[in-house]
JSON list of C-alpha atoms in Angstrom, two decimals:
[
{"chain": "A", "resi": 902, "resn": "UNK", "atom": "CA", "xyz": [102.42, 133.23, 124.25]},
{"chain": "A", "resi": 903, "resn": "UNK", "atom": "CA", "xyz": [103.63, 136.21, 126.11]},
{"chain": "A", "resi": 904, "resn": "UNK", "atom": "CA", "xyz": [105.82, 137.58, 128.87]},
{"chain": "A", "resi": 905, "resn": "UNK", "atom": "CA", "xyz": [104.00, 139.16, 131.78]},
{"chain": "A", "resi": 906, "resn": "UNK", "atom": "CA", "xyz": [104.97, 141.33, 134.72]},
{"chain": "A", "resi": 907, "resn": "UNK", "atom": "CA", "xyz": [102.85, 141.61, 137.84]},
{"chain": "A", "resi": 908, "resn": "UNK", "atom": "CA", "xyz": [102.49, 145.22, 139.02]},
{"chain": "A", "resi": 909, "resn": "UNK", "atom": "CA", "xyz": [102.08, 145.97, 142.69]},
{"chain": "A", "resi": 910, "resn": "UNK", "atom": "CA", "xyz": [102.29, 149.75, 142.50]},
{"chain": "A", "resi": 911, "resn": "UNK", "atom": "CA", "xyz": [99.44, 152.16, 143.07]},
{"chain": "A", "resi": 912, "resn": "UNK", "atom": "CA", "xyz": [98.08, 154.09, 140.13]},
{"chain": "A", "resi": 913, "resn": "UNK", "atom": "CA", "xyz": [97.67, 157.87, 140.23]},
{"chain": "A", "resi": 914, "resn": "UNK", "atom": "CA", "xyz": [94.16, 157.61, 141.68]},
{"chain": "A", "resi": 915, "resn": "UNK", "atom": "CA", "xyz": [95.40, 155.32, 144.46]},
{"chain": "A", "resi": 916, "resn": "UNK", "atom": "CA", "xyz": [93.93, 152.17, 142.93]},
{"chain": "A", "resi": 917, "resn": "UNK", "atom": "CA", "xyz": [96.13, 149.09, 143.27]},
{"chain": "A", "resi": 918, "resn": "UNK", "atom": "CA", "xyz": [96.69, 147.48, 139.84]},
{"chain": "A", "resi": 919, "resn": "UNK", "atom": "CA", "xyz": [96.07, 143.78, 140.46]},
{"chain": "A", "resi": 920, "resn": "UNK", "atom": "CA", "xyz": [96.35, 142.64, 136.84]},
{"chain": "A", "resi": 921, "resn": "UNK", "atom": "CA", "xyz": [99.48, 141.68, 135.05]},
{"chain": "A", "resi": 922, "resn": "UNK", "atom": "CA", "xyz": [101.20, 143.79, 132.42]},
{"chain": "A", "resi": 923, "resn": "UNK", "atom": "CA", "xyz": [101.93, 142.09, 129.10]},
{"chain": "A", "resi": 924, "resn": "UNK", "atom": "CA", "xyz": [105.39, 143.21, 128.00]},
{"chain": "A", "resi": 925, "resn": "UNK", "atom": "CA", "xyz": [106.42, 140.85, 125.18]},
{"chain": "A", "resi": 926, "resn": "UNK", "atom": "CA", "xyz": [104.67, 138.54, 122.74]},
{"chain": "A", "resi": 927, "resn": "UNK", "atom": "CA", "xyz": [105.58, 135.39, 120.83]},
{"chain": "A", "resi": 928, "resn": "UNK", "atom": "CA", "xyz": [104.18, 136.65, 117.55]},
{"chain": "A", "resi": 929, "resn": "UNK", "atom": "CA", "xyz": [106.29, 139.57, 116.36]},
{"chain": "A", "resi": 930, "resn": "UNK", "atom": "CA", "xyz": [104.84, 140.01, 112.85]},
{"chain": "A", "resi": 931, "resn": "UNK", "atom": "CA", "xyz": [101.93, 138.74, 110.75]},
{"chain": "A", "resi": 932, "resn": "UNK", "atom": "CA", "xyz": [104.34, 136.21, 109.20]},
{"chain": "A", "resi": 933, "resn": "UNK", "atom": "CA", "xyz": [104.67, 134.54, 112.61]},
{"chain": "A", "resi": 934, "resn": "UNK", "atom": "CA", "xyz": [101.00, 133.49, 112.81]},
{"chain": "A", "resi": 935, "resn": "UNK", "atom": "CA", "xyz": [101.56, 130.49, 110.53]},
{"chain": "A", "resi": 936, "resn": "UNK", "atom": "CA", "xyz": [104.79, 129.53, 112.33]},
{"chain": "A", "resi": 937, "resn": "UNK", "atom": "CA", "xyz": [103.34, 129.64, 115.85]},
{"chain": "A", "resi": 938, "resn": "UNK", "atom": "CA", "xyz": [103.47, 126.20, 117.46]},
{"chain": "A", "resi": 939, "resn": "UNK", "atom": "CA", "xyz": [100.72, 125.35, 119.91]},
{"chain": "A", "resi": 940, "resn": "UNK", "atom": "CA", "xyz": [101.47, 122.94, 122.71]},
{"chain": "A", "resi": 941, "resn": "UNK", "atom": "CA", "xyz": [99.37, 119.82, 123.20]},
{"chain": "A", "resi": 942, "resn": "UNK", "atom": "CA", "xyz": [96.09, 121.08, 124.71]},
{"chain": "A", "resi": 943, "resn": "UNK", "atom": "CA", "xyz": [95.66, 117.74, 126.49]},
{"chain": "A", "resi": 944, "resn": "UNK", "atom": "CA", "xyz": [99.17, 117.63, 127.98]},
{"chain": "A", "resi": 945, "resn": "UNK", "atom": "CA", "xyz": [98.79, 116.05, 131.45]},
{"chain": "A", "resi": 946, "resn": "UNK", "atom": "CA", "xyz": [100.97, 118.79, 132.99]},
{"chain": "A", "resi": 947, "resn": "UNK", "atom": "CA", "xyz": [98.14, 121.27, 132.38]},
{"chain": "A", "resi": 948, "resn": "UNK", "atom": "CA", "xyz": [95.88, 119.27, 134.65]},
{"chain": "A", "resi": 949, "resn": "UNK", "atom": "CA", "xyz": [98.05, 117.31, 137.08]},
{"chain": "A", "resi": 950, "resn": "UNK", "atom": "CA", "xyz": [101.04, 119.55, 137.87]},
{"chain": "A", "resi": 951, "resn": "UNK", "atom": "CA", "xyz": [101.12, 122.31, 140.52]},
{"chain": "A", "resi": 952, "resn": "UNK", "atom": "CA", "xyz": [100.52, 125.73, 139.01]},
{"chain": "A", "resi": 953, "resn": "UNK", "atom": "CA", "xyz": [101.12, 129.41, 139.57]},
{"chain": "A", "resi": 954, "resn": "UNK", "atom": "CA", "xyz": [98.19, 131.72, 138.88]},
{"chain": "A", "resi": 955, "resn": "UNK", "atom": "CA", "xyz": [99.35, 135.17, 137.83]},
{"chain": "A", "resi": 956, "resn": "UNK", "atom": "CA", "xyz": [95.82, 136.38, 137.07]},
{"chain": "A", "resi": 957, "resn": "UNK", "atom": "CA", "xyz": [94.10, 135.85, 140.40]},
{"chain": "A", "resi": 958, "resn": "UNK", "atom": "CA", "xyz": [97.12, 135.25, 142.59]},
{"chain": "A", "resi": 959, "resn": "UNK", "atom": "CA", "xyz": [100.47, 136.81, 143.19]},
{"chain": "A", "resi": 960, "resn": "UNK", "atom": "CA", "xyz": [102.10, 134.77, 140.43]},
{"chain": "A", "resi": 961, "resn": "UNK", "atom": "CA", "xyz": [104.62, 133.21, 142.79]},
{"chain": "A", "resi": 962, "resn": "UNK", "atom": "CA", "xyz": [102.59, 131.08, 145.17]},
{"chain": "A", "resi": 963, "resn": "UNK", "atom": "CA", "xyz": [102.46, 127.46, 144.07]},
{"chain": "A", "resi": 964, "resn": "UNK", "atom": "CA", "xyz": [98.86, 126.27, 143.89]},
{"chain": "A", "resi": 965, "resn": "UNK", "atom": "CA", "xyz": [97.43, 122.77, 143.73]},
{"chain": "A", "resi": 966, "resn": "UNK", "atom": "CA", "xyz": [96.95, 121.23, 140.31]},
{"chain": "A", "resi": 967, "resn": "UNK", "atom": "CA", "xyz": [93.71, 121.57, 138.39]},
{"chain": "A", "resi": 968, "resn": "UNK", "atom": "CA", "xyz": [92.74, 117.98, 139.26]},
{"chain": "A", "resi": 969, "resn": "UNK", "atom": "CA", "xyz": [93.68, 118.39, 142.94]},
{"chain": "A", "resi": 970, "resn": "UNK", "atom": "CA", "xyz": [91.27, 121.36, 143.04]},
{"chain": "A", "resi": 971, "resn": "UNK", "atom": "CA", "xyz": [88.58, 119.37, 141.23]},
{"chain": "A", "resi": 972, "resn": "UNK", "atom": "CA", "xyz": [88.89, 116.45, 143.66]},
{"chain": "A", "resi": 973, "resn": "UNK", "atom": "CA", "xyz": [88.78, 118.80, 146.66]},
{"chain": "A", "resi": 974, "resn": "UNK", "atom": "CA", "xyz": [85.48, 120.42, 145.67]},
{"chain": "A", "resi": 975, "resn": "UNK", "atom": "CA", "xyz": [83.75, 117.94, 143.36]},
{"chain": "A", "resi": 976, "resn": "UNK", "atom": "CA", "xyz": [81.22, 116.78, 145.97]},
{"chain": "A", "resi": 977, "resn": "UNK", "atom": "CA", "xyz": [80.35, 120.25, 147.28]},
{"chain": "A", "resi": 978, "resn": "UNK", "atom": "CA", "xyz": [80.20, 122.53, 144.24]},
{"chain": "A", "resi": 979, "resn": "UNK", "atom": "CA", "xyz": [79.05, 122.67, 140.66]},
{"chain": "A", "resi": 980, "resn": "UNK", "atom": "CA", "xyz": [82.19, 122.30, 138.56]},
{"chain": "A", "resi": 981, "resn": "UNK", "atom": "CA", "xyz": [82.70, 124.93, 135.89]},
{"chain": "A", "resi": 982, "resn": "UNK", "atom": "CA", "xyz": [85.45, 124.70, 133.29]},
{"chain": "A", "resi": 983, "resn": "UNK", "atom": "CA", "xyz": [87.01, 127.73, 131.65]},
{"chain": "A", "resi": 984, "resn": "UNK", "atom": "CA", "xyz": [88.39, 128.53, 128.22]},
{"chain": "A", "resi": 985, "resn": "UNK", "atom": "CA", "xyz": [89.23, 131.63, 126.18]},
{"chain": "A", "resi": 986, "resn": "UNK", "atom": "CA", "xyz": [87.72, 132.73, 122.88]},
{"chain": "A", "resi": 987, "resn": "UNK", "atom": "CA", "xyz": [89.71, 133.79, 119.82]},
{"chain": "A", "resi": 988, "resn": "UNK", "atom": "CA", "xyz": [90.12, 137.53, 120.56]},
{"chain": "A", "resi": 989, "resn": "UNK", "atom": "CA", "xyz": [91.52, 136.77, 124.02]},
{"chain": "A", "resi": 990, "resn": "UNK", "atom": "CA", "xyz": [94.02, 134.28, 122.59]},
{"chain": "A", "resi": 991, "resn": "UNK", "atom": "CA", "xyz": [94.95, 136.59, 119.73]},
{"chain": "A", "resi": 992, "resn": "UNK", "atom": "CA", "xyz": [95.88, 139.64, 121.80]},
{"chain": "A", "resi": 993, "resn": "UNK", "atom": "CA", "xyz": [97.73, 137.52, 124.36]},
{"chain": "A", "resi": 994, "resn": "UNK", "atom": "CA", "xyz": [100.07, 136.23, 121.66]},
{"chain": "A", "resi": 995, "resn": "UNK", "atom": "CA", "xyz": [100.42, 139.39, 119.54]},
{"chain": "A", "resi": 996, "resn": "UNK", "atom": "CA", "xyz": [99.50, 142.34, 121.78]},
{"chain": "A", "resi": 997, "resn": "UNK", "atom": "CA", "xyz": [96.35, 144.45, 121.53]},
{"chain": "A", "resi": 998, "resn": "UNK", "atom": "CA", "xyz": [97.68, 147.19, 119.23]},
{"chain": "A", "resi": 999, "resn": "UNK", "atom": "CA", "xyz": [99.46, 144.79, 116.87]},
{"chain": "A", "resi": 1000, "resn": "UNK", "atom": "CA", "xyz": [96.49, 142.40, 116.79]},
{"chain": "A", "resi": 1001, "resn": "UNK", "atom": "CA", "xyz": [94.17, 145.26, 115.84]},
{"chain": "A", "resi": 1002, "resn": "UNK", "atom": "CA", "xyz": [96.51, 146.46, 113.10]},
{"chain": "A", "resi": 1003, "resn": "UNK", "atom": "CA", "xyz": [96.73, 142.91, 111.75]},
{"chain": "A", "resi": 1004, "resn": "UNK", "atom": "CA", "xyz": [92.94, 142.58, 111.80]},
{"chain": "A", "resi": 1005, "resn": "UNK", "atom": "CA", "xyz": [92.77, 145.61, 109.49]},
{"chain": "A", "resi": 1006, "resn": "UNK", "atom": "CA", "xyz": [95.78, 144.85, 107.29]},
{"chain": "A", "resi": 1007, "resn": "UNK", "atom": "CA", "xyz": [96.00, 141.03, 107.32]},
{"chain": "A", "resi": 1008, "resn": "UNK", "atom": "CA", "xyz": [92.50, 139.75, 108.12]},
{"chain": "A", "resi": 1009, "resn": "UNK", "atom": "CA", "xyz": [92.94, 136.38, 106.38]},
{"chain": "A", "resi": 1010, "resn": "UNK", "atom": "CA", "xyz": [96.07, 135.57, 108.40]},
{"chain": "A", "resi": 1011, "resn": "UNK", "atom": "CA", "xyz": [94.28, 136.60, 111.58]},
{"chain": "A", "resi": 1012, "resn": "UNK", "atom": "CA", "xyz": [91.22, 134.46, 110.72]},
{"chain": "A", "resi": 1013, "resn": "UNK", "atom": "CA", "xyz": [93.40, 131.40, 110.11]},
{"chain": "A", "resi": 1014, "resn": "UNK", "atom": "CA", "xyz": [95.25, 131.93, 113.37]},
{"chain": "A", "resi": 1015, "resn": "UNK", "atom": "CA", "xyz": [91.97, 132.39, 115.26]},
{"chain": "A", "resi": 1016, "resn": "UNK", "atom": "CA", "xyz": [90.79, 129.05, 113.89]},
{"chain": "A", "resi": 1017, "resn": "UNK", "atom": "CA", "xyz": [93.97, 127.44, 115.17]},
{"chain": "A", "resi": 1018, "resn": "UNK", "atom": "CA", "xyz": [93.47, 129.14, 118.55]},
{"chain": "A", "resi": 1019, "resn": "UNK", "atom": "CA", "xyz": [90.00, 127.64, 118.75]},
{"chain": "A", "resi": 1020, "resn": "UNK", "atom": "CA", "xyz": [91.31, 124.20, 117.78]},
{"chain": "A", "resi": 1021, "resn": "UNK", "atom": "CA", "xyz": [93.60, 124.46, 120.79]},
{"chain": "A", "resi": 1022, "resn": "UNK", "atom": "CA", "xyz": [90.81, 125.78, 123.01]},
{"chain": "A", "resi": 1023, "resn": "UNK", "atom": "CA", "xyz": [88.50, 122.94, 121.98]},
{"chain": "A", "resi": 1024, "resn": "UNK", "atom": "CA", "xyz": [91.16, 120.36, 122.81]},
{"chain": "A", "resi": 1025, "resn": "UNK", "atom": "CA", "xyz": [91.74, 121.90, 126.23]},
{"chain": "A", "resi": 1026, "resn": "UNK", "atom": "CA", "xyz": [88.00, 122.13, 126.89]},
{"chain": "A", "resi": 1027, "resn": "UNK", "atom": "CA", "xyz": [87.47, 118.49, 125.93]},
{"chain": "A", "resi": 1028, "resn": "UNK", "atom": "CA", "xyz": [90.16, 117.39, 128.36]},
{"chain": "A", "resi": 1029, "resn": "UNK", "atom": "CA", "xyz": [88.70, 119.52, 131.16]},
{"chain": "A", "resi": 1030, "resn": "UNK", "atom": "CA", "xyz": [85.30, 117.89, 130.59]},
{"chain": "A", "resi": 1031, "resn": "UNK", "atom": "CA", "xyz": [86.78, 114.38, 130.40]},
{"chain": "A", "resi": 1032, "resn": "UNK", "atom": "CA", "xyz": [88.77, 114.78, 133.60]},
{"chain": "A", "resi": 1033, "resn": "UNK", "atom": "CA", "xyz": [86.34, 116.77, 135.74]},
{"chain": "A", "resi": 1034, "resn": "UNK", "atom": "CA", "xyz": [82.93, 115.90, 134.30]},
{"chain": "A", "resi": 1035, "resn": "UNK", "atom": "CA", "xyz": [82.05, 119.60, 134.54]},
{"chain": "A", "resi": 1036, "resn": "UNK", "atom": "CA", "xyz": [78.68, 120.47, 133.10]},
{"chain": "A", "resi": 1037, "resn": "UNK", "atom": "CA", "xyz": [79.28, 124.13, 132.38]},
{"chain": "A", "resi": 1038, "resn": "UNK", "atom": "CA", "xyz": [82.05, 125.86, 130.42]},
{"chain": "A", "resi": 1039, "resn": "UNK", "atom": "CA", "xyz": [82.84, 129.54, 131.03]},
{"chain": "A", "resi": 1040, "resn": "UNK", "atom": "CA", "xyz": [84.18, 131.25, 127.90]},
{"chain": "A", "resi": 1041, "resn": "UNK", "atom": "CA", "xyz": [86.15, 134.38, 128.66]},
{"chain": "A", "resi": 1042, "resn": "UNK", "atom": "CA", "xyz": [86.99, 137.15, 126.27]},
{"chain": "A", "resi": 1043, "resn": "UNK", "atom": "CA", "xyz": [86.94, 140.87, 126.82]},
{"chain": "A", "resi": 1044, "resn": "UNK", "atom": "CA", "xyz": [85.56, 142.53, 123.70]},
{"chain": "A", "resi": 1045, "resn": "UNK", "atom": "CA", "xyz": [84.70, 146.01, 124.77]},
{"chain": "A", "resi": 1046, "resn": "UNK", "atom": "CA", "xyz": [84.86, 149.27, 126.57]},
{"chain": "A", "resi": 1047, "resn": "UNK", "atom": "CA", "xyz": [82.00, 150.67, 128.60]},
{"chain": "A", "resi": 1048, "resn": "UNK", "atom": "CA", "xyz": [80.62, 152.33, 125.45]},
{"chain": "A", "resi": 1049, "resn": "UNK", "atom": "CA", "xyz": [80.98, 149.57, 122.84]},
{"chain": "A", "resi": 1050, "resn": "UNK", "atom": "CA", "xyz": [83.15, 147.01, 121.10]},
{"chain": "A", "resi": 1051, "resn": "UNK", "atom": "CA", "xyz": [86.92, 147.41, 120.77]},
{"chain": "A", "resi": 1052, "resn": "UNK", "atom": "CA", "xyz": [86.50, 147.04, 117.01]},
{"chain": "A", "resi": 1053, "resn": "UNK", "atom": "CA", "xyz": [83.67, 147.32, 114.52]},
{"chain": "A", "resi": 1054, "resn": "UNK", "atom": "CA", "xyz": [80.75, 144.89, 114.70]},
{"chain": "A", "resi": 1055, "resn": "UNK", "atom": "CA", "xyz": [81.51, 143.93, 111.08]},
{"chain": "A", "resi": 1056, "resn": "UNK", "atom": "CA", "xyz": [85.10, 143.04, 111.99]},
{"chain": "A", "resi": 1057, "resn": "UNK", "atom": "CA", "xyz": [83.94, 141.07, 115.04]},
{"chain": "A", "resi": 1058, "resn": "UNK", "atom": "CA", "xyz": [81.54, 139.09, 112.89]},
{"chain": "A", "resi": 1059, "resn": "UNK", "atom": "CA", "xyz": [84.00, 138.49, 110.05]},
{"chain": "A", "resi": 1060, "resn": "UNK", "atom": "CA", "xyz": [86.90, 137.39, 112.25]},
{"chain": "A", "resi": 1061, "resn": "UNK", "atom": "CA", "xyz": [85.59, 136.11, 115.57]},
{"chain": "A", "resi": 1062, "resn": "UNK", "atom": "CA", "xyz": [81.98, 134.97, 115.20]},
{"chain": "A", "resi": 1063, "resn": "UNK", "atom": "CA", "xyz": [82.57, 131.66, 113.40]},
{"chain": "A", "resi": 1064, "resn": "UNK", "atom": "CA", "xyz": [85.38, 130.51, 115.71]},
{"chain": "A", "resi": 1065, "resn": "UNK", "atom": "CA", "xyz": [83.20, 131.36, 118.72]},
{"chain": "A", "resi": 1066, "resn": "UNK", "atom": "CA", "xyz": [80.26, 129.50, 117.20]},
{"chain": "A", "resi": 1067, "resn": "UNK", "atom": "CA", "xyz": [82.47, 126.46, 116.60]},
{"chain": "A", "resi": 1068, "resn": "UNK", "atom": "CA", "xyz": [83.70, 126.59, 120.21]},
{"chain": "A", "resi": 1069, "resn": "UNK", "atom": "CA", "xyz": [80.16, 126.78, 121.59]},
{"chain": "A", "resi": 1070, "resn": "UNK", "atom": "CA", "xyz": [79.08, 123.89, 119.34]},
{"chain": "A", "resi": 1071, "resn": "UNK", "atom": "CA", "xyz": [82.00, 121.80, 120.62]},
{"chain": "A", "resi": 1072, "resn": "UNK", "atom": "CA", "xyz": [81.05, 122.62, 124.23]},
{"chain": "A", "resi": 1073, "resn": "UNK", "atom": "CA", "xyz": [77.46, 121.55, 123.58]},
{"chain": "A", "resi": 1074, "resn": "UNK", "atom": "CA", "xyz": [78.69, 118.36, 121.87]},
{"chain": "A", "resi": 1075, "resn": "UNK", "atom": "CA", "xyz": [80.46, 117.50, 125.14]},
{"chain": "A", "resi": 1076, "resn": "UNK", "atom": "CA", "xyz": [77.13, 117.82, 126.96]},
{"chain": "A", "resi": 1077, "resn": "UNK", "atom": "CA", "xyz": [77.97, 121.11, 128.66]},
{"chain": "A", "resi": 1078, "resn": "UNK", "atom": "CA", "xyz": [76.26, 124.45, 128.80]},
{"chain": "A", "resi": 1079, "resn": "UNK", "atom": "CA", "xyz": [78.26, 127.50, 127.76]},
{"chain": "A", "resi": 1080, "resn": "UNK", "atom": "CA", "xyz": [78.42, 130.90, 129.43]},
{"chain": "A", "resi": 1081, "resn": "UNK", "atom": "CA", "xyz": [80.10, 133.63, 127.40]},
{"chain": "A", "resi": 1082, "resn": "UNK", "atom": "CA", "xyz": [81.63, 136.47, 129.43]},
{"chain": "A", "resi": 1083, "resn": "UNK", "atom": "CA", "xyz": [82.89, 139.70, 127.97]},
{"chain": "A", "resi": 1084, "resn": "UNK", "atom": "CA", "xyz": [83.68, 142.90, 129.75]},
{"chain": "A", "resi": 1085, "resn": "UNK", "atom": "CA", "xyz": [82.32, 146.05, 128.21]},
{"chain": "A", "resi": 1086, "resn": "UNK", "atom": "CA", "xyz": [79.09, 147.14, 126.57]},
{"chain": "A", "resi": 1087, "resn": "UNK", "atom": "CA", "xyz": [78.82, 144.79, 123.59]},
{"chain": "A", "resi": 1088, "resn": "UNK", "atom": "CA", "xyz": [75.28, 144.65, 122.22]},
{"chain": "A", "resi": 1089, "resn": "UNK", "atom": "CA", "xyz": [76.68, 144.50, 118.66]},
{"chain": "A", "resi": 1090, "resn": "UNK", "atom": "CA", "xyz": [78.30, 141.11, 119.33]},
{"chain": "A", "resi": 1091, "resn": "UNK", "atom": "CA", "xyz": [75.03, 139.23, 119.82]}
]
């Protein structure tokens, strides 16, 4: 995917920026979509190796593995798995501006890549369910601003709806419920 930098500086309004900054991406041009090589979504390292969480942590602290966390809480909490949807995977490998330009100029390439992203997501989800026996899968993807979608409802439907539907169907096939999270005001995406 991408190269990230964690920012610890205060913004102009004094707010501390806790999220990472994406500064480089694996996919440099629309030609790279077809060449992009996904790793094995069921690779044991994803689930059994210690990890570093740049999103909700400092990015440097070594955390227990996915399965160590599952074993520690399995008897006390409802286990919820997590997976991204196609828009989230797309912008994290190409960048938001470039992904949006490609959606307008190269929609067929973007659609094909989004289907491959969801193939990967489904494989990862299946392994999470197999290993943890979670009964709920949280799908994350931020589609909007506070006033609406990041792109037109037509574009969302043409590019992202079918991959999302396939992901939800796969989650249900595993016997799990699905929760779909998206930041922003997105009534057009339902």
